[in-house]
Coordinates of N, CA and C in Angstrom, one line a residue:
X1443 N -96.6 23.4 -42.2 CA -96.3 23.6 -40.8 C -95.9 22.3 -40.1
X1444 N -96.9 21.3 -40.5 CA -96.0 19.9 -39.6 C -95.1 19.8 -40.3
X1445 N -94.9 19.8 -41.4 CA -93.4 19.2 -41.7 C -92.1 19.7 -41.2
X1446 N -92.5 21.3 -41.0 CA -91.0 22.1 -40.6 C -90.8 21.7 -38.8
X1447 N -92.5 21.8 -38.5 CA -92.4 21.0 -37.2 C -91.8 19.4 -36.5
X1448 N -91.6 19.0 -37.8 CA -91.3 17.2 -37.9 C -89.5 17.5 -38.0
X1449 N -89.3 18.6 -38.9 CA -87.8 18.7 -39.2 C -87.6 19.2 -37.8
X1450 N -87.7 20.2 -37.5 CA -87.2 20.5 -36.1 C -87.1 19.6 -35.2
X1451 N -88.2 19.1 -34.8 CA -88.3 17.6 -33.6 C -87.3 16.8 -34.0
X1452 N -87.3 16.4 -35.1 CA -86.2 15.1 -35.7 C -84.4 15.8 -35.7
X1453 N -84.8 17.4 -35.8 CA -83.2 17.8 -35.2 C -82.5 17.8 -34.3
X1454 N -83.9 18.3 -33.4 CA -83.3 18.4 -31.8 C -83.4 17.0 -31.5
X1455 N -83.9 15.9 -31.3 CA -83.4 14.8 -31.5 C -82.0 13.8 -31.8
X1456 N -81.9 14.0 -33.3 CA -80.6 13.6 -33.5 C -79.2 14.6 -32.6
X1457 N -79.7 15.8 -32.4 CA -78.4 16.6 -31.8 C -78.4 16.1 -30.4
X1458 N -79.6 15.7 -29.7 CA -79.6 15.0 -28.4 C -79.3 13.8 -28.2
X1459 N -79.4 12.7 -29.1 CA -78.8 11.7 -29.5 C -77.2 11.9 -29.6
X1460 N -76.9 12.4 -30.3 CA -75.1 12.7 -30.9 C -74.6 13.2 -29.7
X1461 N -75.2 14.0 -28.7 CA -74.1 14.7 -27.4 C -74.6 13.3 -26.8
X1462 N -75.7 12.6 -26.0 CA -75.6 12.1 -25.3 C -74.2 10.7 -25.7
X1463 N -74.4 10.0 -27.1 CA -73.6 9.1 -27.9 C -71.9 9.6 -27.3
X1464 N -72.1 10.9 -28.0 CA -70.4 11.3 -27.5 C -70.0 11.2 -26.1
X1465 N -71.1 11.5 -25.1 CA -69.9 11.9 -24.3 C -70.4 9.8 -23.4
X1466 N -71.2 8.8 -23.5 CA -71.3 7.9 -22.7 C -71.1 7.1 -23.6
X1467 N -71.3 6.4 -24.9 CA -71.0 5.4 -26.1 C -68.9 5.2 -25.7
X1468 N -68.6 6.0 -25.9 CA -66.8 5.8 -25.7 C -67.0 5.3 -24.8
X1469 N -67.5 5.5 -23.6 CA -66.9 4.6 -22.1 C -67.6 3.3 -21.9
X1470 N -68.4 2.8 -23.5 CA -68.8 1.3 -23.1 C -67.2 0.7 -23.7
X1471 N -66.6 1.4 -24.4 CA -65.1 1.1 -25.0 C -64.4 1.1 -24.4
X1472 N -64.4 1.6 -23.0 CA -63.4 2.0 -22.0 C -62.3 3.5 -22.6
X1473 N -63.3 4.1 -23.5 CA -63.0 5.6 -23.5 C -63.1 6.4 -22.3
X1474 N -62.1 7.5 -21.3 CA -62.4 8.2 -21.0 C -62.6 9.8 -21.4
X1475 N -63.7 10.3 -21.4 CA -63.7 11.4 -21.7 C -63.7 12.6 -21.2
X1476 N -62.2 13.6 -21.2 CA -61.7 14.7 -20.2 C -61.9 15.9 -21.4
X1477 N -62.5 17.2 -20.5 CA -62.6 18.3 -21.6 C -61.0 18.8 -21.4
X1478 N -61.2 19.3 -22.6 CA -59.6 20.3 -22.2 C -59.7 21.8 -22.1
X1479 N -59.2 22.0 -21.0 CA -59.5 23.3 -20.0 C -58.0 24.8 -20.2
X1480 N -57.1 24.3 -21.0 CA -56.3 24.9 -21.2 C -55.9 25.2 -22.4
X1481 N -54.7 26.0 -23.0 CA -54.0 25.8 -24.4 C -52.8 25.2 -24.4
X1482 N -52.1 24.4 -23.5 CA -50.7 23.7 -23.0 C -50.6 22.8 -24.6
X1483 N -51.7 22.5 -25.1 CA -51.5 21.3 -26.1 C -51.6 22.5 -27.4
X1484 N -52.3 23.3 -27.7 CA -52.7 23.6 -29.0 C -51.5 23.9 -29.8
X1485 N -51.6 23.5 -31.1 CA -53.0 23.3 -31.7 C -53.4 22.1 -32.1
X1486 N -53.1 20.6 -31.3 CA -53.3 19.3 -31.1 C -54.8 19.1 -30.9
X1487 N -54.8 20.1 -29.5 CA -55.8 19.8 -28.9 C -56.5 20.9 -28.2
X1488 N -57.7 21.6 -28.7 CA -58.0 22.7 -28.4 C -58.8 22.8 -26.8
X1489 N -58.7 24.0 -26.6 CA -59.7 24.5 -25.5 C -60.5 24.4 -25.7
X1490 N -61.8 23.7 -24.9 CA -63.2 23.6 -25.1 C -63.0 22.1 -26.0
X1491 N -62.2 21.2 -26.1 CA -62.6 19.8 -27.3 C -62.8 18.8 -26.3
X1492 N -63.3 17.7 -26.2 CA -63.5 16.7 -25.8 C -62.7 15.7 -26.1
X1493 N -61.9 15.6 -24.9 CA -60.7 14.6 -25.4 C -60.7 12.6 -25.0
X1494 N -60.8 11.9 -25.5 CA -61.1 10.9 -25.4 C -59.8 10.0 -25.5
X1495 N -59.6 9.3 -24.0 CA -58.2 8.5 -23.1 C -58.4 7.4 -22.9
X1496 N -57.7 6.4 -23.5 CA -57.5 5.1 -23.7 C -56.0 4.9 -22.8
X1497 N -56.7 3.6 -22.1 CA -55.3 3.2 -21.1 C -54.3 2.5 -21.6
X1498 N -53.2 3.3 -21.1 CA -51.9 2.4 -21.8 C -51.2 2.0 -20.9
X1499 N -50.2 1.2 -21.1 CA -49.7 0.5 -19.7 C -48.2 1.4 -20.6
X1500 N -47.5 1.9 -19.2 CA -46.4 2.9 -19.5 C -45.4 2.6 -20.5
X1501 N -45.1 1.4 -20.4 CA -44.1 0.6 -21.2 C -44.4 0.8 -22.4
X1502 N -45.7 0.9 -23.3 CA -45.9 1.2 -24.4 C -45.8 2.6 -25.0
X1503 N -45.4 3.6 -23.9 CA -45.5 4.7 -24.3 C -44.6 5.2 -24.7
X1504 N -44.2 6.1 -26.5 CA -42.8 6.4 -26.7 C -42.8 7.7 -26.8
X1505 N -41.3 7.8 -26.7 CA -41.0 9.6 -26.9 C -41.9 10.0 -27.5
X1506 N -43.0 11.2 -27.6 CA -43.2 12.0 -29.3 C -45.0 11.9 -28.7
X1507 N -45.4 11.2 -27.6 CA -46.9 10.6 -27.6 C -47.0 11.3 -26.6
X1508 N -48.3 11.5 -26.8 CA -49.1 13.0 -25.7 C -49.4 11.3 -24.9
X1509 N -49.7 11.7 -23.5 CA -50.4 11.4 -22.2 C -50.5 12.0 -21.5
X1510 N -51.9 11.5 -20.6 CA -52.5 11.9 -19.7 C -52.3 11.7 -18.3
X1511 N -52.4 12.3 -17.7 CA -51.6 11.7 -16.3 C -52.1 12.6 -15.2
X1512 N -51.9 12.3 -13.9 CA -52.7 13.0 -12.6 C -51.5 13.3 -12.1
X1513 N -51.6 14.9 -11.3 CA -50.7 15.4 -10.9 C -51.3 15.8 -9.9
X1514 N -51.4 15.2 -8.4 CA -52.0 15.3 -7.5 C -53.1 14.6 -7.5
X1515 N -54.2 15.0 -6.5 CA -55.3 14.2 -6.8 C -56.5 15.2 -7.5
X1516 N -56.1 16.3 -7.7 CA -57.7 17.1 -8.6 C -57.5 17.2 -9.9
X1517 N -55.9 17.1 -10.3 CA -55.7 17.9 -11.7 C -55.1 16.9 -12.4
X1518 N -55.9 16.9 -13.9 CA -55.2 15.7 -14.9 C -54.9 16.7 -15.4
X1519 N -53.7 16.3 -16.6 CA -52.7 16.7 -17.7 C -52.7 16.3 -19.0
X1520 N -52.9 16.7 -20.0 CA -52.6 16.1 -21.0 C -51.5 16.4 -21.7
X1521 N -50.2 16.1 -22.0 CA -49.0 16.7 -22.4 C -47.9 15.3 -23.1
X1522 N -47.4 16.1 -24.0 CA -46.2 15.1 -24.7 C -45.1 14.7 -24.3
X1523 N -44.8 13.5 -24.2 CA -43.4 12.9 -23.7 C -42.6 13.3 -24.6
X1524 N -41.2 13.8 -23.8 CA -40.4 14.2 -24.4 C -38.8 13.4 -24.3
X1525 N -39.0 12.7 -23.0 CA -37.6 11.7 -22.6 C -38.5 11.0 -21.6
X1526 N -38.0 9.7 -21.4 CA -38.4 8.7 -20.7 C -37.2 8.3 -20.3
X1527 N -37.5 8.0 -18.7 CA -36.1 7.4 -17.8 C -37.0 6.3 -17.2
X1528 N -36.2 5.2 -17.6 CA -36.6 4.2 -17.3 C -36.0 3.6 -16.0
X1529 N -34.9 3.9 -15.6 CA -34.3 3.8 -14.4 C -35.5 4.1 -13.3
X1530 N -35.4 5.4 -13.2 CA -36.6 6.1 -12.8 C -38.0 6.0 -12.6
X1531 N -38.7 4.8 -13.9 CA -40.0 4.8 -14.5 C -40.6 6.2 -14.1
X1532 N -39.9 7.0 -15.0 CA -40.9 8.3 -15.0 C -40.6 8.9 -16.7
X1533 N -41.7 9.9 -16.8 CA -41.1 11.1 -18.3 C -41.1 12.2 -17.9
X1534 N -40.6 13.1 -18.8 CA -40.8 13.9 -18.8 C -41.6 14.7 -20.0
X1535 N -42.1 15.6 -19.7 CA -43.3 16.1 -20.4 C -43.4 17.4 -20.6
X1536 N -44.0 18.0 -22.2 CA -43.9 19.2 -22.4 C -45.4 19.4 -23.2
X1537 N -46.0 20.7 -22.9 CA -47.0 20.8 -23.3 C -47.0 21.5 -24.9
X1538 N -47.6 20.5 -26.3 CA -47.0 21.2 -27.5 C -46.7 23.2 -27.9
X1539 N -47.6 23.8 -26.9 CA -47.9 24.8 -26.7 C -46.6 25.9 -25.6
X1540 N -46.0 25.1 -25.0 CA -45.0 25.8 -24.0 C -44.1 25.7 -24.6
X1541 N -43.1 27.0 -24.1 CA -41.7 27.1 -24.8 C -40.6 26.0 -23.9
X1542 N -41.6 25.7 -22.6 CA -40.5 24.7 -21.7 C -40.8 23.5 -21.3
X1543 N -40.4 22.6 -20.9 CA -40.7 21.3 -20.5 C -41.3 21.7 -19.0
X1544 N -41.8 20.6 -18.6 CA -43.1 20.6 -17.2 C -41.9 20.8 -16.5
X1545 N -42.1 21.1 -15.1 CA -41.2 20.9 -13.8 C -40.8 19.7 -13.9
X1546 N -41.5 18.8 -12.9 CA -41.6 17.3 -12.3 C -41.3 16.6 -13.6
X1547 N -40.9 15.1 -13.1 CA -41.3 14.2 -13.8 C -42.5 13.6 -13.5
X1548 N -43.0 12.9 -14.3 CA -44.4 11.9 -14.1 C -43.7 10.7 -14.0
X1549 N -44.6 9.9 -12.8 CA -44.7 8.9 -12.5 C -45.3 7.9 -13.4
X1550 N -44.7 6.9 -14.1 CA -45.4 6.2 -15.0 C -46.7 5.4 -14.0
X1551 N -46.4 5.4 -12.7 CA -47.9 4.8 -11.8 C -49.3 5.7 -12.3
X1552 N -48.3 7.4 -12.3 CA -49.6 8.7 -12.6 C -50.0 8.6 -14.1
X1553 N -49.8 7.8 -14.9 CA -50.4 8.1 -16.5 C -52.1 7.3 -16.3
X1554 N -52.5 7.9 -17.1 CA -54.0 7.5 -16.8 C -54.3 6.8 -18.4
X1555 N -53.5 7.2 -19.4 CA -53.8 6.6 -20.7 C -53.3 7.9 -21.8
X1556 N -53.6 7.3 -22.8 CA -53.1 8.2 -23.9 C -54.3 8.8 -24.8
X1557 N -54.5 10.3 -25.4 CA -55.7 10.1 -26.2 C -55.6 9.8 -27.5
X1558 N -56.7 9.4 -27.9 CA -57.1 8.8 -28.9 C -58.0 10.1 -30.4
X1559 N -58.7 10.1 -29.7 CA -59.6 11.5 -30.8 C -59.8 12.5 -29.8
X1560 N -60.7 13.2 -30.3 CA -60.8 14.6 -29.6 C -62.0 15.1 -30.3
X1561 N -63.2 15.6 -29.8 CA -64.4 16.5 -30.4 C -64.5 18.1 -30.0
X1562 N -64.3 19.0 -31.3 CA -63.7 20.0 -30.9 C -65.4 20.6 -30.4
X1563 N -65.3 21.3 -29.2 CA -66.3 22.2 -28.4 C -66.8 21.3 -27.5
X1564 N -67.2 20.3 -28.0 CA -68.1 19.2 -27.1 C -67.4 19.4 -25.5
X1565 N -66.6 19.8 -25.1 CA -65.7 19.7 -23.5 C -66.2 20.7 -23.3
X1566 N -66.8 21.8 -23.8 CA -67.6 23.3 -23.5 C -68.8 22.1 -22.8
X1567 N -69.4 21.7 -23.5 CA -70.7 21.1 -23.5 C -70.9 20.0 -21.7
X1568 N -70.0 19.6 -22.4 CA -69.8 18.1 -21.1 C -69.4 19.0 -20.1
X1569 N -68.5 20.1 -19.8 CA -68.3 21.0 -18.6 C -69.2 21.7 -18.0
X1570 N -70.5 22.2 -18.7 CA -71.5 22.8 -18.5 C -72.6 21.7 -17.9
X1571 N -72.7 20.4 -18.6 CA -73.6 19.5 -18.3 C -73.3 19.0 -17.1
X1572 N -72.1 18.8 -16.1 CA -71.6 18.6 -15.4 C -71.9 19.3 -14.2
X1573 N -72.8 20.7 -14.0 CA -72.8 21.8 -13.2 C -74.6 21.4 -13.2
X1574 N -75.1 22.1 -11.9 CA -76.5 21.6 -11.4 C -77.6 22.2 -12.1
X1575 N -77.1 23.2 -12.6 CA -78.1 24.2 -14.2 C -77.9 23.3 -15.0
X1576 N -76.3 22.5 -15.4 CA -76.6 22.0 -16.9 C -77.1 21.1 -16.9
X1577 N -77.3 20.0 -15.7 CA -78.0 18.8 -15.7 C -79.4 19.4 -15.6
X1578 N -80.0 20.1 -15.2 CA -81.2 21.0 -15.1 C -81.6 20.8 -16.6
X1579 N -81.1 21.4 -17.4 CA -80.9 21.8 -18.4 C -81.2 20.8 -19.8
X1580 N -80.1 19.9 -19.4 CA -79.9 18.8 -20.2 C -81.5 18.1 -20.0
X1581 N -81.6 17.4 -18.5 CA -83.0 16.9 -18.5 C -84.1 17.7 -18.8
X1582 N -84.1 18.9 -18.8 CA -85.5 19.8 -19.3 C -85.3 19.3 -21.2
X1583 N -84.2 19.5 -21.7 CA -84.7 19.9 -22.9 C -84.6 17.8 -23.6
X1584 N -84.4 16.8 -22.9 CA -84.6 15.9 -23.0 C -86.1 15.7 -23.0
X1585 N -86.6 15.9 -21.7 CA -88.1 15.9 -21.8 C -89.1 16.6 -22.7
X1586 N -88.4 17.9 -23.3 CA -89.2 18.4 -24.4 C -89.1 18.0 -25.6
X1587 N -87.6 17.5 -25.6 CA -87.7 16.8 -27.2 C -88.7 15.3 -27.2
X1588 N -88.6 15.0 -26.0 CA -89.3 13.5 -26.3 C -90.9 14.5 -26.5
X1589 N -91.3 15.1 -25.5 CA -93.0 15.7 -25.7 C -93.3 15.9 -26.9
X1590 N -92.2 16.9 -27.9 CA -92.6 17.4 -29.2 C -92.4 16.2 -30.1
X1591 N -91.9 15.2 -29.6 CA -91.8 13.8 -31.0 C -92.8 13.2 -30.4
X1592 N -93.4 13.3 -29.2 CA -94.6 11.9 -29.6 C -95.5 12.5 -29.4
X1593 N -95.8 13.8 -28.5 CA -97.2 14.5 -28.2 C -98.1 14.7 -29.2
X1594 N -97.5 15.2 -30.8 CA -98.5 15.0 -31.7 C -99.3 13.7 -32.1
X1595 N -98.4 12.7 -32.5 CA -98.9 11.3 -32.7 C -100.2 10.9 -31.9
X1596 N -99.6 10.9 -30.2 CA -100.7 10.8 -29.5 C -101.9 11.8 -29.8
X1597 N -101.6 13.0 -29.4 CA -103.1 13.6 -30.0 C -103.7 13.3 -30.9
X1598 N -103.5 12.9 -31.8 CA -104.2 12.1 -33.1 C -104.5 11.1 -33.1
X1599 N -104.1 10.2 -32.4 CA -104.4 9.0 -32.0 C -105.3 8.9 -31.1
X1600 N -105.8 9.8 -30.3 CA -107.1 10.2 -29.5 C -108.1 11.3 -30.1
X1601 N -107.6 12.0 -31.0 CA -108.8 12.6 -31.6 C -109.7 11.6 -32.6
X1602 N -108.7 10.6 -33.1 CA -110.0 9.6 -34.3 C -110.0 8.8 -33.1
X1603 N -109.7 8.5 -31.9 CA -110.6 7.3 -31.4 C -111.5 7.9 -30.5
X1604 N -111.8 9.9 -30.7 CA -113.4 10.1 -29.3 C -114.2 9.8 -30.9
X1605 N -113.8 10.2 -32.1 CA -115.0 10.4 -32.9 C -115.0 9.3 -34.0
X1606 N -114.5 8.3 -33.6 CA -114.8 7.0 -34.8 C -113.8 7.1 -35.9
X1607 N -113.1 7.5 -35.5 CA -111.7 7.6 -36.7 C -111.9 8.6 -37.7
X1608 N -113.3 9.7 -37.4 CA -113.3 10.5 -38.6 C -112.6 11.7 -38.3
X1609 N -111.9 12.4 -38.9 CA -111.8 14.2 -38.3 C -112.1 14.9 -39.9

């Protein structure tokens, strides 16, 4: 029984380790990490994956390379350049998924970076944790995992010191 109890604790652990790693470890790299909320990219880049955006300065961006970019102020984009006007400093952009190219052009001011990897579901995850249940949520089962990895130790560590180390 402790052992399966030991495997468990040490699971939920490492799985709360690996989400928290995923979504805040990138951004000591200057990763940002946007879920993807649509299918404009698939099958690049799925609904629900966790997409992780490295800043590029526009000029390094060539035909054929997905970027990210703000279109207004609430809604990023993630979509492939398809022609660059440099006259202009803008692209144009098509989602691998659409049969047509975007309206607008993008302002190479509006690119926010290019991604780099992607974790498929984890953007379910990070969208939910984001909401006032998931952070609920997140910190409840934080605090339980830490209780079930040390609460036993301690208890035993106070059962042999009321009775002289014997049980």
């Amino acid at each position: 029984m402790k052992t399966a109890y030991k495997w468990v604790t040490t699971i939920l652990l490492v799985v709360l380790i690996a989400f928290v790693a995923a979504l805040f470890l990138p951004r000591v790299f200057g990763l940002k990490p946007l879920a993807v909320l649509s299918g404009s990219m698939e099958p690049t880049y799925h609904v629900g994956s966790l997409v992780y955006i490295d800043e590029v300065s526009p000029e390094k961006v060539q035909v054929g390379d997905p970027i990210t970019f703000n279109i207004g102020e609430d809604t990023v984009v993630t979509h492939r350049v398809i022609e660059i006007d440099e006259e202009n400093q803008s692209f144009k952009t098509k989602g691998d998924a659409n049969n047509t190219e975007d309206g607008g052009a993008v302002a190479f001011s509006s690119v926010i970076g290019k991604p780099v990897f992607s974790i498929p579901y984890m953007g379910y995850v990070a969208v939910y944790a984001n909401t006032r249940t998931g952070m609920i949520l997140l910190v409840t089962l934080i605090l339980v995992v830490l209780i079930l990895t040390f609460l036993p130790d301690w208890l035993n560590k106070n059962d042999k010191g009321e009775d002289g180390g014997e049980s």
